[in-house]
Short mmCIF file of C-alpha atoms in Angstrom, two decimals:
data_model
loop_
_atom_site.label_atom_id
_atom_site.label_comp_id
_atom_site.label_asym_id
_atom_site.label_seq_id
_atom_site.Cartn_x
_atom_site.Cartn_y
_atom_site.Cartn_z
CA UNK A 1 -41.97 32.76 66.67
CA UNK A 2 -42.36 29.22 65.34
CA UNK A 3 -41.69 26.27 67.57
CA UNK A 4 -38.24 24.69 67.20
CA UNK A 5 -38.22 21.44 65.24
CA UNK A 6 -37.22 18.39 67.32
CA UNK A 7 -34.25 16.65 65.69
CA UNK A 8 -33.65 13.00 64.99
CA UNK A 9 -30.56 13.14 67.24
CA UNK A 10 -32.74 14.22 70.15
CA UNK A 11 -35.11 11.33 69.54
CA UNK A 12 -32.21 8.87 69.45
CA UNK A 13 -30.72 10.28 72.66
CA UNK A 14 -34.05 10.11 74.47
CA UNK A 15 -34.61 6.52 73.30
CA UNK A 16 -31.07 5.46 74.17
CA UNK A 17 -30.38 4.15 70.65
CA UNK A 18 -28.13 5.13 67.76
CA UNK A 19 -29.23 7.72 65.24
CA UNK A 20 -29.39 5.05 62.54
CA UNK A 21 -31.65 2.84 64.68
CA UNK A 22 -34.01 5.77 65.28
CA UNK A 23 -34.03 6.52 61.56
CA UNK A 24 -34.88 2.92 60.70
CA UNK A 25 -37.86 2.98 63.06
CA UNK A 26 -39.11 6.27 61.61
CA UNK A 27 -38.72 4.92 58.08
CA UNK A 28 -40.59 1.78 59.16
CA UNK A 29 -37.67 -0.39 58.07
CA UNK A 30 -37.73 -3.96 59.40
CA UNK A 31 -34.07 -3.95 60.46
CA UNK A 32 -34.44 -3.06 64.15
CA UNK A 33 -35.32 -4.97 67.30
CA UNK A 34 -38.72 -4.76 68.94
CA UNK A 35 -37.30 -3.18 72.13
CA UNK A 36 -35.52 -0.41 70.23
CA UNK A 37 -38.58 0.19 68.05
CA UNK A 38 -40.75 0.70 71.13
CA UNK A 39 -38.17 3.00 72.80
CA UNK A 40 -38.03 5.20 69.71
CA UNK A 41 -41.81 5.39 69.42
CA UNK A 42 -42.05 6.46 73.06
CA UNK A 43 -39.39 9.14 72.48
CA UNK A 44 -41.26 10.41 69.41
CA UNK A 45 -44.47 10.73 71.41
CA UNK A 46 -42.73 12.40 74.36
CA UNK A 47 -40.85 14.94 72.24
CA UNK A 48 -43.52 15.56 69.63
CA UNK A 49 -41.15 14.70 66.80
CA UNK A 50 -42.53 15.14 63.27
CA UNK A 51 -40.65 13.01 60.69
CA UNK A 52 -39.37 14.76 57.59
CA UNK A 53 -41.36 13.66 54.54
CA UNK A 54 -38.21 13.31 52.46
CA UNK A 55 -36.59 11.11 55.06
CA UNK A 56 -39.63 8.88 55.18
CA UNK A 57 -39.52 8.55 51.40
CA UNK A 58 -36.14 6.91 51.76
CA UNK A 59 -37.84 3.81 53.10
CA UNK A 60 -38.03 1.53 50.07
CA UNK A 61 -38.87 -2.11 49.62
CA UNK A 62 -36.45 -4.26 51.55
CA UNK A 63 -34.98 -7.54 50.38
CA UNK A 64 -34.11 -8.54 53.94
CA UNK A 65 -30.47 -9.44 53.32
CA UNK A 66 -27.01 -7.94 52.88
CA UNK A 67 -23.99 -9.49 51.18
CA UNK A 68 -20.42 -9.88 52.38
CA UNK A 69 -18.45 -10.48 49.17
CA UNK A 70 -14.80 -11.44 49.38
CA UNK A 71 -12.51 -11.49 46.36
CA UNK A 72 -11.05 -14.98 46.62
CA UNK A 73 -11.24 -18.32 44.88
CA UNK A 74 -10.49 -20.31 48.05
CA UNK A 75 -13.65 -21.83 49.62
CA UNK A 76 -11.67 -22.32 52.86
CA UNK A 77 -11.27 -18.56 53.20
CA UNK A 78 -14.14 -18.19 55.65
CA UNK A 79 -12.32 -20.63 57.96
CA UNK A 80 -9.38 -18.19 58.09
CA UNK A 81 -9.27 -16.77 61.65
CA UNK A 82 -9.20 -13.20 60.34
CA UNK A 83 -12.30 -13.48 58.16
CA UNK A 84 -14.06 -15.62 60.74
CA UNK A 85 -13.72 -12.78 63.27
CA UNK A 86 -14.91 -10.23 60.71
CA UNK A 87 -18.04 -12.32 60.18
CA UNK A 88 -18.57 -12.54 63.95
CA UNK A 89 -18.39 -8.75 64.16
CA UNK A 90 -20.83 -8.22 61.31
CA UNK A 91 -23.24 -10.81 62.71
CA UNK A 92 -23.22 -9.20 66.17
CA UNK A 93 -24.68 -6.03 64.62
CA UNK A 94 -27.08 -7.70 62.20
CA UNK A 95 -28.54 -9.96 64.89
CA UNK A 96 -30.29 -6.86 66.28
CA UNK A 97 -32.04 -6.47 62.92
CA UNK A 98 -34.10 -8.67 60.63
CA UNK A 99 -31.37 -8.72 57.99
CA UNK A 100 -29.76 -11.97 56.91
CA UNK A 101 -26.07 -12.13 55.99
CA UNK A 102 -25.19 -13.74 52.66
CA UNK A 103 -21.55 -14.77 52.13
CA UNK A 104 -20.10 -14.69 48.64
CA UNK A 105 -16.71 -15.65 47.21
CA UNK A 106 -16.76 -13.48 44.12
CA UNK A 107 -13.67 -13.99 41.99
CA UNK A 108 -14.71 -16.21 39.09
CA UNK A 109 -16.67 -14.74 36.20
CA UNK A 110 -19.65 -16.89 37.12
CA UNK A 111 -19.68 -15.81 40.76
CA UNK A 112 -19.32 -12.15 39.81
CA UNK A 113 -22.23 -12.47 37.38
CA UNK A 114 -24.32 -14.01 40.14
CA UNK A 115 -23.48 -11.15 42.49
CA UNK A 116 -24.17 -8.57 39.79
CA UNK A 117 -27.57 -10.11 39.12
CA UNK A 118 -28.35 -10.14 42.82
CA UNK A 119 -27.55 -6.44 43.15
CA UNK A 120 -29.14 -5.33 39.88
CA UNK A 121 -32.43 -6.95 40.80
CA UNK A 122 -32.13 -5.63 44.38
CA UNK A 123 -32.33 -9.08 45.92
CA UNK A 124 -29.99 -7.65 48.56
CA UNK A 125 -30.29 -4.34 50.39
CA UNK A 126 -26.55 -3.63 50.46
CA UNK A 127 -23.11 -5.14 50.10
CA UNK A 128 -19.82 -5.21 51.99
CA UNK A 129 -16.68 -5.92 49.94
CA UNK A 130 -13.33 -7.18 51.23
CA UNK A 131 -9.91 -8.24 49.90
CA UNK A 132 -10.25 -6.44 46.61
CA UNK A 133 -7.15 -6.60 44.44
CA UNK A 134 -5.81 -3.96 42.11
CA UNK A 135 -8.10 -3.54 39.08
CA UNK A 136 -10.53 -6.00 40.68
CA UNK A 137 -13.78 -6.28 38.64
CA UNK A 138 -15.69 -6.14 41.92
CA UNK A 139 -14.68 -2.49 42.30
CA UNK A 140 -16.43 -1.56 39.05
CA UNK A 141 -19.40 -3.69 40.04
CA UNK A 142 -19.65 -1.83 43.34
CA UNK A 143 -19.54 1.57 41.68
CA UNK A 144 -22.41 0.59 39.39
CA UNK A 145 -24.53 -1.00 42.13
CA UNK A 146 -27.90 0.53 42.90
CA UNK A 147 -27.56 -0.36 46.60
CA UNK A 148 -25.24 0.98 49.34
CA UNK A 149 -21.70 -0.43 49.28
CA UNK A 150 -19.20 -0.44 52.16
CA UNK A 151 -15.59 -1.52 51.66
CA UNK A 152 -13.64 -3.43 54.27
CA UNK A 153 -10.17 -1.94 53.74
CA UNK A 154 -9.15 0.61 51.14
CA UNK A 155 -8.72 -0.89 47.67
CA UNK A 156 -5.82 0.12 45.46
CA UNK A 157 -6.49 2.47 42.57
CA UNK A 158 -9.38 4.52 43.91
CA UNK A 159 -10.81 5.96 47.11
CA UNK A 160 -14.34 4.69 47.83
CA UNK A 161 -16.86 6.90 49.56
CA UNK A 162 -17.56 4.43 52.35
CA UNK A 163 -14.97 2.15 53.94
CA UNK A 164 -13.69 0.87 57.27
CA UNK A 165 -9.99 0.13 57.52
CA UNK A 166 -7.27 -0.41 60.12
CA UNK A 167 -4.10 1.65 60.42
CA UNK A 168 -2.04 -0.92 58.53
CA UNK A 169 0.80 1.45 57.70
CA UNK A 170 1.17 2.79 61.23
CA UNK A 171 0.96 -0.68 62.72
CA UNK A 172 3.69 -2.03 60.45
CA UNK A 173 5.85 0.98 61.24
CA UNK A 174 5.44 0.36 64.99
CA UNK A 175 6.32 -3.32 64.58
CA UNK A 176 9.50 -2.53 62.67
CA UNK A 177 10.48 0.23 65.11
CA UNK A 178 10.16 -2.34 67.90
CA UNK A 179 12.65 -4.61 66.15
CA UNK A 180 15.06 -1.70 65.66
CA UNK A 181 14.74 -0.70 69.33
CA UNK A 182 15.50 -4.30 70.36
CA UNK A 183 18.86 -4.04 68.58
CA UNK A 184 18.16 -5.80 65.31
CA UNK A 185 19.98 -4.35 62.29
CA UNK A 186 19.47 -7.00 59.56
CA UNK A 187 15.68 -6.88 59.43
CA UNK A 188 13.68 -8.68 56.76
CA UNK A 189 10.00 -8.69 55.90
CA UNK A 190 7.49 -11.16 54.52
CA UNK A 191 4.92 -9.05 52.72
CA UNK A 192 1.28 -9.82 52.15
CA UNK A 193 -0.24 -9.58 48.70
CA UNK A 194 0.98 -6.33 47.16
CA UNK A 195 -2.04 -6.10 44.86
CA UNK A 196 -4.19 -5.54 47.97
CA UNK A 197 -4.38 -2.37 50.02
CA UNK A 198 -3.43 -3.95 53.35
CA UNK A 199 -0.37 -5.69 51.92
CA UNK A 200 0.90 -2.52 50.28
CA UNK A 201 0.28 -0.35 53.36
CA UNK A 202 2.12 -2.76 55.69
CA UNK A 203 5.09 -2.95 53.33
CA UNK A 204 5.29 0.84 53.21
CA UNK A 205 5.21 1.06 56.99
CA UNK A 206 8.14 -1.38 57.16
CA UNK A 207 10.10 0.65 54.62
CA UNK A 208 9.43 3.93 56.40
CA UNK A 209 10.63 2.65 59.77
CA UNK A 210 13.89 1.31 58.35
CA UNK A 211 14.50 4.51 56.38
CA UNK A 212 14.20 6.57 59.56
CA UNK A 213 16.58 4.17 61.32
CA UNK A 214 19.08 4.38 58.47
CA UNK A 215 18.84 0.66 57.75
CA UNK A 216 18.42 -1.21 54.47
CA UNK A 217 14.96 -2.43 53.50
CA UNK A 218 16.23 -4.86 50.87
CA UNK A 219 15.59 -8.18 52.67
CA UNK A 220 12.14 -8.86 51.23
CA UNK A 221 10.18 -12.00 50.35
CA UNK A 222 6.59 -11.90 49.16
CA UNK A 223 3.82 -13.95 50.74
CA UNK A 224 0.07 -14.27 50.34
CA UNK A 225 -1.29 -13.91 53.90
CA UNK A 226 -1.50 -17.72 54.24
CA UNK A 227 0.55 -20.02 56.48
CA UNK A 228 2.15 -22.00 53.66
CA UNK A 229 3.03 -18.77 51.85
CA UNK A 230 4.74 -17.52 55.00
CA UNK A 231 6.74 -20.72 55.28
CA UNK A 232 7.91 -20.52 51.66
CA UNK A 233 8.87 -16.87 52.06
CA UNK A 234 10.81 -17.55 55.27
CA UNK A 235 12.77 -20.32 53.56
CA UNK A 236 13.58 -17.90 50.74
CA UNK A 237 14.80 -15.27 53.20
CA UNK A 238 17.09 -17.73 55.00
CA UNK A 239 18.50 -18.90 51.70
CA UNK A 240 19.21 -15.39 50.41
CA UNK A 241 20.10 -13.65 53.67
CA UNK A 242 21.23 -16.27 56.20
CA UNK A 243 22.55 -13.54 58.51
CA UNK A 244 19.15 -11.88 59.07
CA UNK A 245 18.37 -11.24 62.73
CA UNK A 246 14.70 -10.20 62.60
CA UNK A 247 11.64 -10.43 60.39
CA UNK A 248 8.41 -8.47 60.27
CA UNK A 249 5.69 -10.74 58.89
CA UNK A 250 2.61 -9.03 57.45
CA UNK A 251 0.12 -11.47 58.99
CA UNK A 252 0.00 -13.87 61.93
CA UNK A 253 -0.97 -16.75 59.65
CA UNK A 254 2.24 -16.26 57.67
CA UNK A 255 4.17 -15.82 60.92
CA UNK A 256 3.06 -19.28 62.03
CA UNK A 257 4.64 -20.72 58.88
CA UNK A 258 7.76 -18.59 59.37
CA UNK A 259 8.21 -19.81 62.96
CA UNK A 260 7.96 -23.40 61.78
CA UNK A 261 10.68 -22.91 59.14
CA UNK A 262 12.97 -21.11 61.61
CA UNK A 263 12.55 -23.96 64.10
CA UNK A 264 13.34 -26.55 61.43
CA UNK A 265 16.43 -24.54 60.43
CA UNK A 266 17.70 -24.54 63.99
CA UNK A 267 17.21 -20.77 64.47
CA UNK A 268 16.13 -19.87 67.98
CA UNK A 269 13.39 -17.25 68.33
CA UNK A 270 14.04 -14.61 69.58
CA UNK A 271 17.72 -15.25 70.38
CA UNK A 272 18.79 -15.74 66.75
CA UNK A 273 15.86 -14.17 64.91
CA UNK A 274 13.17 -11.90 66.30
CA UNK A 275 9.70 -12.27 64.75
CA UNK A 276 6.74 -9.87 64.75
CA UNK A 277 3.40 -10.58 63.08
CA UNK A 278 0.26 -8.60 62.30
CA UNK A 279 -3.45 -9.02 63.23
CA UNK A 280 -3.27 -10.58 66.74
CA UNK A 281 -5.53 -13.51 65.93
CA UNK A 282 -6.40 -15.74 68.89
CA UNK A 283 -3.69 -18.32 68.15
CA UNK A 284 -0.91 -15.69 68.22
CA UNK A 285 -0.73 -15.97 72.01
CA UNK A 286 -0.20 -19.74 71.76
CA UNK A 287 2.55 -20.11 69.17
CA UNK A 288 6.00 -21.29 70.28
CA UNK A 289 7.20 -18.84 71.40
CA UNK A 290 4.11 -16.60 71.81
CA UNK A 291 4.02 -14.15 68.94
CA UNK A 292 4.69 -10.44 69.28
CA UNK A 293 2.22 -8.90 66.86
CA UNK A 294 0.26 -5.83 65.83
CA UNK A 295 -3.26 -5.93 67.18
CA UNK A 296 -5.99 -4.69 64.91
CA UNK A 297 -9.60 -4.82 66.18
CA UNK A 298 -10.83 -7.43 63.73
CA UNK A 299 -14.31 -7.93 65.15
CA UNK A 300 -14.68 -4.15 65.41
CA UNK A 301 -13.83 -3.93 61.71
CA UNK A 302 -16.81 -6.16 60.97
CA UNK A 303 -19.06 -4.32 63.41
CA UNK A 304 -18.25 -0.91 61.98
CA UNK A 305 -18.74 -2.12 58.41
CA UNK A 306 -22.20 -3.39 59.34
CA UNK A 307 -23.07 -0.20 61.24
CA UNK A 308 -21.97 1.96 58.33
CA UNK A 309 -24.07 -0.10 55.92
CA UNK A 310 -27.12 0.14 58.20
CA UNK A 311 -26.69 3.91 58.38
CA UNK A 312 -26.60 4.13 54.59
CA UNK A 313 -29.68 1.92 54.35
CA UNK A 314 -31.43 4.39 56.65
CA UNK A 315 -30.61 7.22 54.25
CA UNK A 316 -27.92 8.74 56.47
CA UNK A 317 -24.55 10.08 55.42
CA UNK A 318 -21.41 8.39 56.71
CA UNK A 319 -17.67 8.99 56.61
CA UNK A 320 -14.71 6.61 56.12
CA UNK A 321 -13.34 5.16 59.35
CA UNK A 322 -9.77 4.17 60.25
CA UNK A 323 -9.45 1.91 63.29
CA UNK A 324 -6.31 2.14 65.45
CA UNK A 325 -3.70 -0.60 65.79
CA UNK A 326 -1.30 -1.29 68.65
CA UNK A 327 1.74 -3.46 69.28
CA UNK A 328 1.31 -6.48 71.57
CA UNK A 329 4.72 -7.58 72.89
CA UNK A 330 5.19 -11.27 73.64
CA UNK A 331 8.19 -13.60 73.67
CA UNK A 332 9.04 -13.78 69.93
CA UNK A 333 10.56 -10.28 69.81
#
């Protein structure tokens, strides 16, 4: 009887590292810390592990960088609390490797051409894409790329093979159900961008909750996930439906603008109008009043995107991941 082959999972367990980290060491990839590399080598020696020749062939020339490309024309986007936390999450994983993170705002034709050139010539080992809009040219670029691609959020129009997303629909449904349970009956919403997956999913969650409650879902104003957009949408809601008694806002940034407009209009929160946001950014606990919101693990979103990309770089298979959301109740609703 032939001796049983030691598996990569056993090596990783013995070394106390992830499977992808063990694979990177075996493939002699540079994207792993010295301590983990030594632990894996010791585990290989102890277990008598023999690397698969095919797996070792997956180790190709490395550019030493990965790209986070965001579909936006606004250079201030990376100062947005949401994207700032995503970058923190990604960086916390990459700092254990030798990979550098390149940030790209890829909306204009020129910036897309630059990104395409970077990927075609393999000047980056992989790419993470976020905030893709419906029919976004970046989606086609990603499908043609000769490097691993991980999506942050599910884009509209197609289902990518590799993505990390939050339960936007379920979170929005829970937020709206909270408003219904509090006694609100004239509930409005400020949507995010409806040409993005997150905006559409949160709007659907709002609609579903009101349908179950037997309430109308007609009080709608469209925003853009930004504070000023939230303020404009809140003013529109008050003008069209002055009797509204609650509003679900599809992002905390927009909720900040909505709270400002309600205060200027003399509407007390939550006595006159209850307000719930989405994301649970750090400032949500410090608004006036503190904002009830849907918490999504933003840094974890970045971490899991980076981990998924590293696994793909190591030649491993991966599966889409949906992160849970939960309601955080504060004074605004």
